[in-house]
Coordinates of C-alpha atoms in Angstrom, one line a residue:
G1 CA -62.5 69.3 101.6
A2 CA -64.6 72.3 100.3
S3 CA -67.8 71.5 102.7
N4 CA -67.7 74.3 105.9
Y5 CA -66.2 72.6 108.8
R6 CA -68.1 74.5 111.5
V7 CA -71.4 72.2 111.9
G8 CA -74.6 73.5 113.7
V9 CA -73.6 77.1 114.0
A10 CA -76.5 78.6 111.8
A11 CA -78.1 80.2 114.9
L12 CA -74.7 81.9 115.7
A13 CA -73.7 82.8 112.1
L14 CA -72.5 86.6 111.3
F15 CA -72.7 86.1 107.6
Q16 CA -74.8 83.3 105.5
I17 CA -74.2 83.1 102.1
E18 CA -76.9 80.5 100.3
N19 CA -76.4 79.3 96.7
L20 CA -74.6 82.8 95.6
T21 CA -73.6 83.2 91.8
Y22 CA -72.3 86.4 90.4
Y23 CA -71.4 87.9 87.0
Y24 CA -69.3 91.2 86.4
P25 CA -71.5 93.4 84.0
G26 CA -71.0 92.2 80.4
A27 CA -69.0 89.0 81.9
R28 CA -69.6 85.8 80.2
R29 CA -67.9 83.7 82.7
A30 CA -69.0 83.8 86.4
A31 CA -66.9 85.3 89.1
L32 CA -68.6 83.3 92.0
V33 CA -70.1 79.9 91.4
D34 CA -72.7 78.6 93.6
I35 CA -70.9 79.6 97.0
N36 CA -72.5 78.3 100.4
L37 CA -70.3 79.6 103.4
T38 CA -71.1 80.5 107.0
I39 CA -69.2 82.9 108.8
E40 CA -69.2 83.0 112.5
E41 CA -69.2 85.9 115.0
G42 CA -65.3 86.6 115.9
E43 CA -63.6 84.4 113.3
F44 CA -60.6 84.8 111.7
L45 CA -60.9 83.8 108.1
L46 CA -58.4 83.9 105.6
I47 CA -59.2 83.5 101.8
T48 CA -56.9 82.3 99.2
G49 CA -56.6 80.9 95.8
V50 CA -55.2 81.9 92.2
S51 CA -55.2 85.2 90.9
G52 CA -58.7 85.9 89.6
S53 CA -60.3 82.9 91.4
G54 CA -63.1 85.5 93.0
K55 CA -61.1 86.2 96.3
S56 CA -61.7 90.2 96.0
S57 CA -65.1 89.3 94.6
L58 CA -66.2 87.3 97.6
A59 CA -64.8 90.1 100.0
R60 CA -66.8 92.8 98.0
V61 CA -70.2 90.8 98.8
L62 CA -69.5 90.5 102.2
A63 CA -69.0 94.3 102.2
G64 CA -72.0 94.8 100.7
L65 CA -70.2 96.6 97.2
I66 CA -71.8 93.9 95.2
P67 CA -73.8 94.0 93.3
D68 CA -74.8 97.6 94.5
F69 CA -71.4 99.2 93.4
Y70 CA -70.3 96.9 90.9
G71 CA -73.7 95.9 89.4
G72 CA -73.8 92.7 87.0
R73 CA -76.1 89.9 87.7
W74 CA -76.8 87.8 91.1
A75 CA -78.4 84.4 92.0
G76 CA -78.9 83.7 95.8
R77 CA -78.7 85.1 98.9
V78 CA -76.1 86.7 101.3
L79 CA -77.3 87.7 105.0
F80 CA -75.9 89.7 107.6
R81 CA -77.1 88.7 111.1
G82 CA -80.3 87.3 109.9
Q83 CA -81.0 90.1 107.3
E84 CA -80.4 90.1 103.5
I85 CA -77.5 92.6 102.9
A86 CA -79.4 93.5 99.5
R87 CA -82.1 95.3 101.6
M88 CA -80.4 96.7 104.3
D89 CA -79.6 100.4 104.7
R90 CA -76.2 101.1 103.5
R91 CA -75.3 103.7 106.5
K92 CA -76.0 100.8 108.4
L93 CA -73.8 98.2 106.9
A94 CA -71.3 100.7 106.6
R95 CA -70.9 101.0 110.3
E96 CA -71.1 97.1 111.1
V97 CA -68.7 96.1 108.2
G98 CA -65.2 97.6 107.3
I99 CA -63.2 96.9 103.9
I100 CA -59.6 97.9 103.4
F101 CA -58.1 97.2 99.7
Q102 CA -55.0 96.7 98.5
D103 CA -53.9 100.4 97.8
P104 CA -54.3 102.7 100.8
E105 CA -53.9 105.9 98.7
K106 CA -57.2 105.0 97.1
Q107 CA -59.1 105.1 100.5
L108 CA -57.5 108.6 101.9
I109 CA -59.6 111.5 100.7
M110 CA -58.5 114.1 103.5
T111 CA -55.2 115.9 103.7
S112 CA -54.4 115.4 107.4
V113 CA -54.6 112.1 109.6
E114 CA -57.0 113.2 112.3
A115 CA -59.4 114.6 109.4
E116 CA -59.2 111.4 107.7
I117 CA -60.3 109.0 111.1
A118 CA -62.6 111.6 111.7
C119 CA -64.3 111.8 108.1
G120 CA -66.2 108.7 108.5
I121 CA -67.9 108.9 111.5
E122 CA -68.7 112.3 110.8
N123 CA -71.2 110.9 108.1
L124 CA -72.8 109.0 110.9
G125 CA -74.0 111.9 112.6
L126 CA -72.4 111.5 115.9
A127 CA -72.0 114.2 118.7
R128 CA -68.9 115.9 118.4
A129 CA -67.9 114.8 121.8
E130 CA -68.6 111.6 120.8
M131 CA -66.3 112.1 117.7
R132 CA -63.3 113.6 119.5
R133 CA -63.2 110.7 121.9
R134 CA -63.5 107.7 119.5
V135 CA -60.5 109.6 117.2
A136 CA -58.6 110.3 120.3
E137 CA -58.8 106.3 121.1
V138 CA -58.1 105.0 117.9
M139 CA -54.9 107.3 117.3
S140 CA -53.7 105.9 120.8
F141 CA -54.6 102.3 120.2
L142 CA -52.7 102.3 116.5
G143 CA -49.8 104.6 117.6
L144 CA -50.8 107.3 115.4
T145 CA -51.0 110.4 118.1
A146 CA -47.7 111.7 116.8
L147 CA -48.5 111.8 113.4
R148 CA -52.2 113.7 114.1
S149 CA -51.5 116.7 112.0
E150 CA -49.2 115.1 109.1
F151 CA -50.2 115.6 105.7
T152 CA -51.4 111.7 104.5
G153 CA -49.7 112.2 101.2
H154 CA -46.3 112.2 103.2
L155 CA -47.1 109.0 105.2
S156 CA -45.2 106.1 104.4
G157 CA -47.1 102.7 103.2
G158 CA -47.5 101.1 106.5
Q159 CA -48.7 104.4 108.3
K160 CA -51.3 105.1 105.4
Q161 CA -52.5 101.4 106.0
R162 CA -52.8 102.3 109.8
V163 CA -54.7 105.7 109.0
V164 CA -57.4 103.6 106.9
L165 CA -57.6 101.1 109.6
A166 CA -58.0 103.8 112.2
A167 CA -60.7 105.3 109.8
I168 CA -62.5 102.3 109.8
L169 CA -62.2 101.2 113.4
A170 CA -63.6 104.7 114.6
M171 CA -66.9 103.7 113.3
H172 CA -66.9 100.5 115.8
P173 CA -67.3 97.7 113.2
R174 CA -68.3 94.2 114.0
V175 CA -66.2 93.0 110.8
L176 CA -63.0 93.6 109.2
I177 CA -62.3 92.4 106.0
L178 CA -58.8 93.1 104.2
D179 CA -58.1 92.5 100.5
E180 CA -54.1 91.8 100.4
P181 CA -53.6 94.7 102.8
T182 CA -49.7 94.2 103.0
S183 CA -48.8 93.9 99.5
Q184 CA -47.3 97.0 99.2
L185 CA -45.6 96.9 102.7
D186 CA -41.6 95.9 103.6
P187 CA -41.7 92.5 105.7
V188 CA -41.5 94.3 109.1
A189 CA -44.3 96.7 108.2
A190 CA -46.2 93.6 107.3
E191 CA -45.8 91.7 109.9
E192 CA -46.8 94.7 112.4
F193 CA -50.1 95.4 110.5
L194 CA -50.9 91.5 110.6
N195 CA -50.1 91.2 114.1
L196 CA -52.1 94.4 114.9
V197 CA -55.3 92.7 113.3
K198 CA -54.8 89.5 114.9
R199 CA -54.6 91.5 118.1
L200 CA -58.2 93.4 117.0
N201 CA -59.5 89.8 116.6
E202 CA -58.4 88.3 120.2
E203 CA -58.6 91.3 122.2
M204 CA -61.7 92.9 120.7
G205 CA -63.6 90.2 119.4
L206 CA -63.8 91.6 115.8
T207 CA -64.7 89.1 112.8
V208 CA -61.6 89.0 110.4
V209 CA -61.8 88.2 106.7
L210 CA -58.5 88.2 105.2
V211 CA -57.8 87.9 101.4
E212 CA -54.0 87.3 100.8
Q213 CA -51.4 85.5 98.8
R214 CA -48.2 85.8 100.9
L215 CA -49.3 83.1 103.4
E216 CA -45.9 82.7 105.0
R217 CA -46.8 86.5 106.4
C218 CA -50.5 85.3 107.9
Y219 CA -51.3 81.3 107.7
H220 CA -50.6 80.9 111.5
L221 CA -52.8 83.9 112.2
A222 CA -56.1 82.4 110.5
E223 CA -58.4 79.9 112.3
R224 CA -59.7 78.7 109.3
V225 CA -58.7 78.6 105.4
L226 CA -61.3 79.3 102.5
L227 CA -59.3 78.1 99.3
L228 CA -61.1 79.5 96.1
E229 CA -60.5 78.0 92.4
N230 CA -62.5 79.5 89.5
G231 CA -65.2 81.4 92.1
R232 CA -66.1 78.0 93.9
V233 CA -65.0 76.9 97.1
V234 CA -62.6 74.1 96.9
E235 CA -61.0 73.8 100.7
D236 CA -62.4 75.1 103.8
G237 CA -61.0 73.7 107.2
R238 CA -58.3 74.4 109.7
P239 CA -55.3 75.4 108.4
E240 CA -53.2 72.1 109.5
E241 CA -56.1 70.4 107.9
V242 CA -55.8 72.4 104.8
A243 CA -52.0 72.5 104.6
C244 CA -52.1 68.3 105.0
R245 CA -54.5 68.3 101.9
Q246 CA -52.5 70.9 99.3
A247 CA -49.2 70.6 100.5
R248 CA -48.3 67.7 97.9
G249 CA -49.7 69.7 94.7
E250 CA -47.5 71.4 92.3
Y251 CA -48.2 75.0 93.5
A252 CA -49.8 74.5 96.7
F253 CA -51.4 77.2 98.5
V254 CA -49.3 76.5 101.8
P255 CA -46.6 78.7 103.4
P256 CA -43.2 76.9 103.1
V257 CA -42.7 75.7 106.6
A258 CA -45.8 74.0 106.4
R259 CA -45.4 72.6 103.1
F260 CA -42.0 71.5 104.0
F261 CA -43.2 69.2 106.8
A262 CA -46.6 68.0 105.2
S263 CA -44.6 66.9 102.3
L264 CA -42.6 64.7 104.6
G265 CA -45.5 63.3 106.0
F266 CA -45.6 65.0 109.4
T267 CA -49.4 65.0 110.2
P268 CA -50.5 67.6 111.4
P269 CA -47.7 69.7 110.2
P270 CA -46.6 72.9 111.8
V271 CA -47.5 76.0 110.4
T272 CA -45.1 78.6 112.3
V273 CA -41.4 78.8 112.3
K274 CA -41.5 78.5 116.2
E275 CA -43.4 75.0 115.9
G276 CA -41.1 74.0 113.1
R277 CA -38.2 74.7 114.8
R278 CA -39.4 72.9 118.0
L279 CA -39.7 69.8 115.9
L280 CA -36.4 70.1 114.5
G281 CA -34.7 70.2 118.0
G282 CA -36.2 67.2 118.7
L283 CA -35.0 65.2 115.4
I284 CA -31.3 67.2 115.0
H285 CA -29.3 66.6 117.6
R286 CA -26.2 69.0 116.0
P287 CA -25.8 71.3 113.3
V288 CA -25.8 70.1 109.4
S289 CA -22.2 71.6 108.7
R290 CA -21.8 72.7 105.2
S291 CA -20.6 75.9 103.5
A292 CA -23.2 77.9 101.7
K293 CA -23.1 77.3 97.9
L294 CA -23.1 80.8 96.3
S295 CA -25.2 81.0 93.0
P296 CA -23.1 80.9 90.2
A297 CA -23.9 84.4 88.8
S298 CA -22.6 85.7 92.2
F299 CA -19.1 85.1 90.3
N300 CA -19.9 86.8 87.2
T301 CA -16.7 88.8 86.3
G302 CA -18.0 90.0 82.7
P303 CA -18.2 93.4 81.7
P304 CA -20.9 95.7 83.3
V305 CA -24.2 96.5 81.3
L306 CA -25.1 99.3 84.1
T307 CA -22.9 101.1 86.5
L308 CA -23.7 103.5 88.7
K309 CA -21.2 106.0 90.1
D310 CA -21.3 107.8 93.4
L311 CA -25.3 108.7 92.4
W312 CA -27.2 111.3 94.5
F313 CA -30.8 112.2 93.7
T314 CA -33.1 114.5 96.1
Y315 CA -37.0 115.5 95.4
P316 CA -38.0 119.1 94.9
N317 CA -39.4 118.6 98.4
G318 CA -35.9 118.5 99.7
K319 CA -36.4 114.9 100.8
E320 CA -32.8 112.9 100.0
A321 CA -33.9 109.7 98.0
L322 CA -30.6 108.6 97.2
Q323 CA -27.1 108.8 99.0
A324 CA -23.6 107.8 97.4
V325 CA -24.9 105.0 95.6
S326 CA -22.5 103.0 93.7
L327 CA -22.8 99.5 92.0
K328 CA -22.4 97.5 88.8
V329 CA -24.7 95.2 87.2
R330 CA -23.3 92.5 85.2
A331 CA -24.9 90.4 82.2
G332 CA -26.6 87.5 83.4
E333 CA -27.3 88.8 86.9
F334 CA -30.8 88.5 89.0
V335 CA -30.6 91.4 91.5
A336 CA -32.9 91.6 94.1
L337 CA -33.3 95.1 95.5
L338 CA -34.9 95.0 99.0
G339 CA -35.3 97.4 101.9
E340 CA -38.1 99.3 104.2
N341 CA -41.0 101.5 102.6
G342 CA -39.3 104.7 101.6
A343 CA -36.0 103.4 101.3
G344 CA -35.3 104.3 97.8
K345 CA -36.1 101.1 96.0
S346 CA -38.4 102.7 93.4
T347 CA -36.4 106.3 92.9
L348 CA -33.3 104.0 92.2
L349 CA -35.0 102.0 89.7
K350 CA -36.4 105.2 87.8
V351 CA -32.8 106.7 87.9
M352 CA -31.4 103.2 86.3
A353 CA -34.2 103.7 83.5
G354 CA -33.6 107.3 82.8
L355 CA -36.7 108.7 84.1
L356 CA -34.9 110.8 86.5
A357 CA -31.9 112.5 86.3
P358 CA -29.5 112.2 89.5
G359 CA -28.5 115.2 91.2
R360 CA -25.2 114.1 91.1
G361 CA -23.0 110.9 89.9
K362 CA -23.3 109.0 86.7
V363 CA -25.5 106.0 85.3
L364 CA -23.4 104.2 82.7
W365 CA -24.9 101.4 80.0
E366 CA -21.9 99.8 79.4
D367 CA -19.8 102.7 78.3
S368 CA -22.0 105.3 77.4
E369 CA -24.1 107.7 79.9
I370 CA -27.4 107.7 80.1
G371 CA -29.2 110.9 79.3
S372 CA -32.1 112.1 81.3
N373 CA -34.4 112.2 78.4
G374 CA -34.1 108.3 78.5
E375 CA -33.3 108.2 74.5
R376 CA -30.4 106.1 75.2
V377 CA -32.4 103.8 77.4
K378 CA -34.8 103.3 74.7
K379 CA -32.1 102.1 72.2
C380 CA -30.5 99.9 74.8
R381 CA -33.6 98.4 75.2
V382 CA -34.1 98.7 79.3
G383 CA -37.3 97.8 80.3
Y384 CA -39.1 99.3 83.4
L385 CA -42.2 98.1 85.0
A386 CA -43.4 100.6 87.6
Q387 CA -45.5 99.6 90.7
D388 CA -49.1 100.4 89.5
P389 CA -49.8 98.5 86.5
N390 CA -52.9 100.8 85.6
D391 CA -50.2 103.4 84.4
Y392 CA -49.6 101.1 81.6
L393 CA -53.6 100.5 80.4
F394 CA -54.7 102.3 78.0
H395 CA -56.4 100.5 75.0
D396 CA -59.4 98.7 74.3
T397 CA -58.0 95.1 74.8
V398 CA -54.7 93.5 76.1
A399 CA -53.4 92.4 72.7
E400 CA -53.8 96.1 71.8
E401 CA -51.3 97.1 74.8
L402 CA -48.6 94.9 73.6
L403 CA -48.7 95.8 70.0
F404 CA -48.8 99.6 71.1
T405 CA -45.2 99.1 72.6
L406 CA -44.0 97.2 69.8
K407 CA -45.1 100.0 67.1
N408 CA -43.7 102.6 69.2
F409 CA -40.4 100.6 69.4
A410 CA -40.4 99.8 65.4
L411 CA -40.4 96.4 66.4
P412 CA -41.7 93.4 64.8
D413 CA -44.4 90.9 66.3
N414 CA -42.9 87.8 65.3
G415 CA -45.1 85.6 67.6
V416 CA -43.9 87.7 70.7
I417 CA -47.4 88.6 71.5
D418 CA -48.9 85.0 71.7
E419 CA -46.0 83.8 73.2
L420 CA -46.3 86.4 76.3
L421 CA -49.8 85.9 76.5
E422 CA -49.5 82.2 76.7
R423 CA -46.2 82.4 79.4
L424 CA -48.4 84.5 81.5
Y425 CA -51.4 83.1 81.2
L426 CA -53.4 85.9 79.7
A427 CA -54.4 84.2 76.5
A428 CA -58.4 83.9 77.5
C429 CA -57.9 87.7 78.1
R430 CA -56.6 88.6 74.6
E431 CA -59.6 90.5 73.6
V432 CA -60.7 91.8 77.1
Y433 CA -60.7 95.3 78.1
P434 CA -57.4 95.8 80.7
R435 CA -59.0 97.5 83.6
D436 CA -61.6 95.2 84.0
L437 CA -59.5 92.4 84.8
S438 CA -58.3 91.7 88.5
S439 CA -55.4 93.2 90.3
G440 CA -53.2 90.1 89.5
E441 CA -54.1 89.9 85.8
R442 CA -53.5 93.8 85.3
Q443 CA -50.0 93.5 86.9
R444 CA -49.3 90.1 84.3
V445 CA -50.2 92.4 81.2
A446 CA -48.5 95.4 82.5
L447 CA -45.5 93.0 82.6
A448 CA -46.2 91.8 79.3
A449 CA -46.0 95.2 77.8
V450 CA -42.8 95.3 79.2
L451 CA -41.2 92.1 78.3
V452 CA -42.6 92.2 74.7
T453 CA -39.6 94.5 73.7
R454 CA -37.0 91.8 74.7
P455 CA -35.3 94.3 77.1
R456 CA -31.4 93.3 77.9
L457 CA -32.0 94.8 81.2
L458 CA -35.2 94.6 82.9
L459 CA -36.3 96.8 85.8
L460 CA -39.5 95.5 87.6
D461 CA -40.7 97.3 90.5
E462 CA -42.6 95.0 92.9
P463 CA -44.0 92.6 89.9
T464 CA -45.4 89.9 92.0
R465 CA -48.1 92.1 94.0
G466 CA -51.2 90.2 93.3
M467 CA -49.9 87.1 92.2
D468 CA -50.6 83.6 93.5
Y469 CA -47.7 80.9 94.3
R470 CA -48.3 79.1 90.6
L471 CA -47.7 82.7 88.6
K472 CA -44.9 83.7 90.7
A473 CA -43.1 80.5 89.9
E474 CA -43.9 80.9 86.2
L475 CA -42.5 84.4 86.4
G476 CA -39.5 83.2 88.0
A477 CA -39.1 80.6 85.5
F478 CA -39.5 83.0 82.9
L479 CA -36.9 85.5 84.3
A480 CA -34.4 82.8 84.9
E481 CA -34.5 81.8 81.2
L482 CA -33.7 85.5 80.5
I483 CA -30.6 85.2 82.7
R484 CA -29.4 82.3 80.8
K485 CA -29.9 84.2 77.5
G486 CA -27.4 86.7 79.3
R487 CA -29.9 89.3 80.2
S488 CA -30.0 91.2 83.7
V489 CA -33.1 91.3 85.7
I490 CA -33.4 94.1 88.7
V491 CA -36.6 93.4 90.8
A492 CA -37.6 95.9 93.4
T493 CA -39.7 93.8 96.3
H494 CA -41.1 93.1 99.6
D495 CA -41.3 89.6 98.5
I496 CA -38.7 88.0 100.4
E497 CA -39.7 84.1 99.2
F498 CA -39.7 85.1 95.5
A499 CA -36.2 86.8 96.0
A500 CA -35.0 83.6 98.1
A501 CA -36.0 81.6 95.3
Y502 CA -34.6 83.2 91.9
A503 CA -32.1 86.1 93.0
S504 CA -28.4 85.5 92.4
R505 CA -27.7 88.6 94.4
V506 CA -29.4 90.9 97.1
I507 CA -28.8 94.6 97.6
V508 CA -30.3 96.5 100.7
L509 CA -31.1 100.1 100.8
H510 CA -31.9 101.8 103.8
T511 CA -33.0 105.8 104.0
G512 CA -31.3 105.9 100.6
R513 CA -27.8 104.5 101.2
L514 CA -27.0 101.1 100.4
V515 CA -26.3 99.0 103.3
D516 CA -25.4 95.3 101.7
D517 CA -24.6 94.2 98.5
G518 CA -23.8 90.1 97.6
P519 CA -24.8 86.7 97.0
K520 CA -28.6 86.1 98.4
E521 CA -27.2 83.2 100.5
R522 CA -25.2 85.5 102.5
V523 CA -27.0 88.9 102.5
L524 CA -30.4 86.9 103.5
A525 CA -29.1 84.6 106.0
A526 CA -27.7 87.3 108.0
S527 CA -31.0 89.3 108.3
P528 CA -33.9 88.1 110.6
F529 CA -36.0 90.2 109.2
Y530 CA -35.1 89.6 105.6
A531 CA -34.5 86.0 105.9
P532 CA -37.1 83.5 104.1
Q533 CA -39.1 81.5 106.2
L534 CA -37.3 78.1 105.6
A535 CA -34.0 80.1 106.3
K536 CA -35.7 81.2 109.9
L537 CA -36.6 77.5 110.6
F538 CA -33.3 76.2 109.5
Y539 CA -31.2 78.7 111.1
G540 CA -28.5 77.2 113.7
F541 CA -29.2 73.9 112.2
A542 CA -28.4 74.3 108.4
D543 CA -27.8 77.8 107.6
H544 CA -27.4 77.4 103.6
I545 CA -31.1 76.5 102.7
M546 CA -32.9 79.4 101.2
N547 CA -36.1 77.8 99.4
L548 CA -38.2 74.6 99.8
E549 CA -36.4 73.2 96.7
E550 CA -33.0 73.2 98.9
A551 CA -34.9 71.9 101.9
L552 CA -36.6 69.2 100.4
A553 CA -33.5 67.9 98.5
E554 CA -31.0 68.2 101.1
M555 CA -33.2 67.6 104.6
G556 CA -36.0 65.7 103.3
P557 CA -34.1 62.7 103.0
L558 CA -32.9 62.9 106.7
L559 CA -36.0 63.9 108.4
N560 CA -38.4 61.7 106.7
P561 CA -40.8 60.2 109.6
E562 CA -40.2 56.8 107.9
G563 CA -36.7 56.2 109.0
G564 CA -34.4 59.2 108.1
A565 CA -34.8 61.4 111.2
Q566 CA -33.8 58.2 113.4
W567 CA -30.6 58.1 111.1
L568 CA -29.9 61.9 111.8
K569 CA -30.0 61.3 115.3
R570 CA -27.3 59.1 115.5
L571 CA -24.7 61.5 113.6

């Protein structure tokens, strides 16, 4: 499955990679190993794989950033339109190939939207009239005209991504490379952004190379899927082909709908909700009625460990981030906090952690009020993980990061460091400088630095960002173990699949207000925007199904092509 499924296209190749092997400076293990790859003009290529498998490295190679910017050792050749990238003029390459990274803020350098979009083309030496025309065109195309004078720092995550995209499109590139561009976006903004990218591919012929972990968002958009493992290409083919080969693996890199049908033997499996529902419509003649089973933790009646009473918070610029929020969190609850970018999720976690003092209202730990200095939080063992893992990384090795936290809390090791490094697949990184790690690995190091204190209440802000399916499953199992021990977990996330698989309760925020709070089976099923992919698939057929495990256990025997579906028709 690792061979290129395209045959005889060398003459049309936009990129040609031959026997590429690459080592980062000082690294003993190669980031990319013997890569041979052809990419045609106009393709939509999806690159996925485990954290640290070489996805971002391959994207950097295609953008010409490796080895020029990152340094290191290099063997093999990379050709762009028949020319070796290493010998191309950097300005010409930047005009032809644009790249968008995970964090749009790191690519924003100007204060206003219009100035940001114009910045790149100013460096191309274009005439002023041509610059004005290009800026006007991309702002109109991407719906940014009303924001032309806005301060870039005040934009939402989705708006920032569109501004970065506009700045690249203004240079009229042939290739758009995106490295997990939706990792910080809510489901609606992420879908809007990816559909826009697909439109650019289809209507303008732009070649798209997308690196992504959350495959339910983008698998159906791609023409071709590339799976990397340990720096090597192990799968290369059409989405349906890769789904058939990968679906039965324990941690398959296949979205839930495709994995569900492929696991039952449907060939080729549908890769979209629309195709899956069409198939179900021919198999199920009436709904499979069953009252939704609510998570046991949803009925937790024990005393609350954390109580918020009529909480309000306003930032110095006048923005009201939280409005009249009241809720209780009990021991043994796993709460998912959902909402669009800017809804107030991160602010709420910071108030819970004692990092921000509410303007009005109270935050109670059991029966004691948490002070603004967070001392009460420290004594109560409330662990908080912010969105940016780099905020936690300032020691020379991964082990030292965890040891520093233990010393800060005057806690013994007792083997907890080794245990966490093993559970989070970081044992091989023990003596590595944390900032040299991949994005997903840095996220796990920061998480380990918080977990090392064994907190009674764990507050996590986007903990699955940059994590592959295997690591998310391991993290979910680890958090579920904490829940069984009577601890509590609150996760602010845009990862609906993770929330559907592991949370017992879901809270939805909108413009700082709590708009829904209840068992995940009710809250997620009630929303077409925050429903997991399999809930969308089975809507109207079996409304209680939230995740793959439930779908295979309850619907699998009925829908098996070898006879179960025929039995179901007779119901």
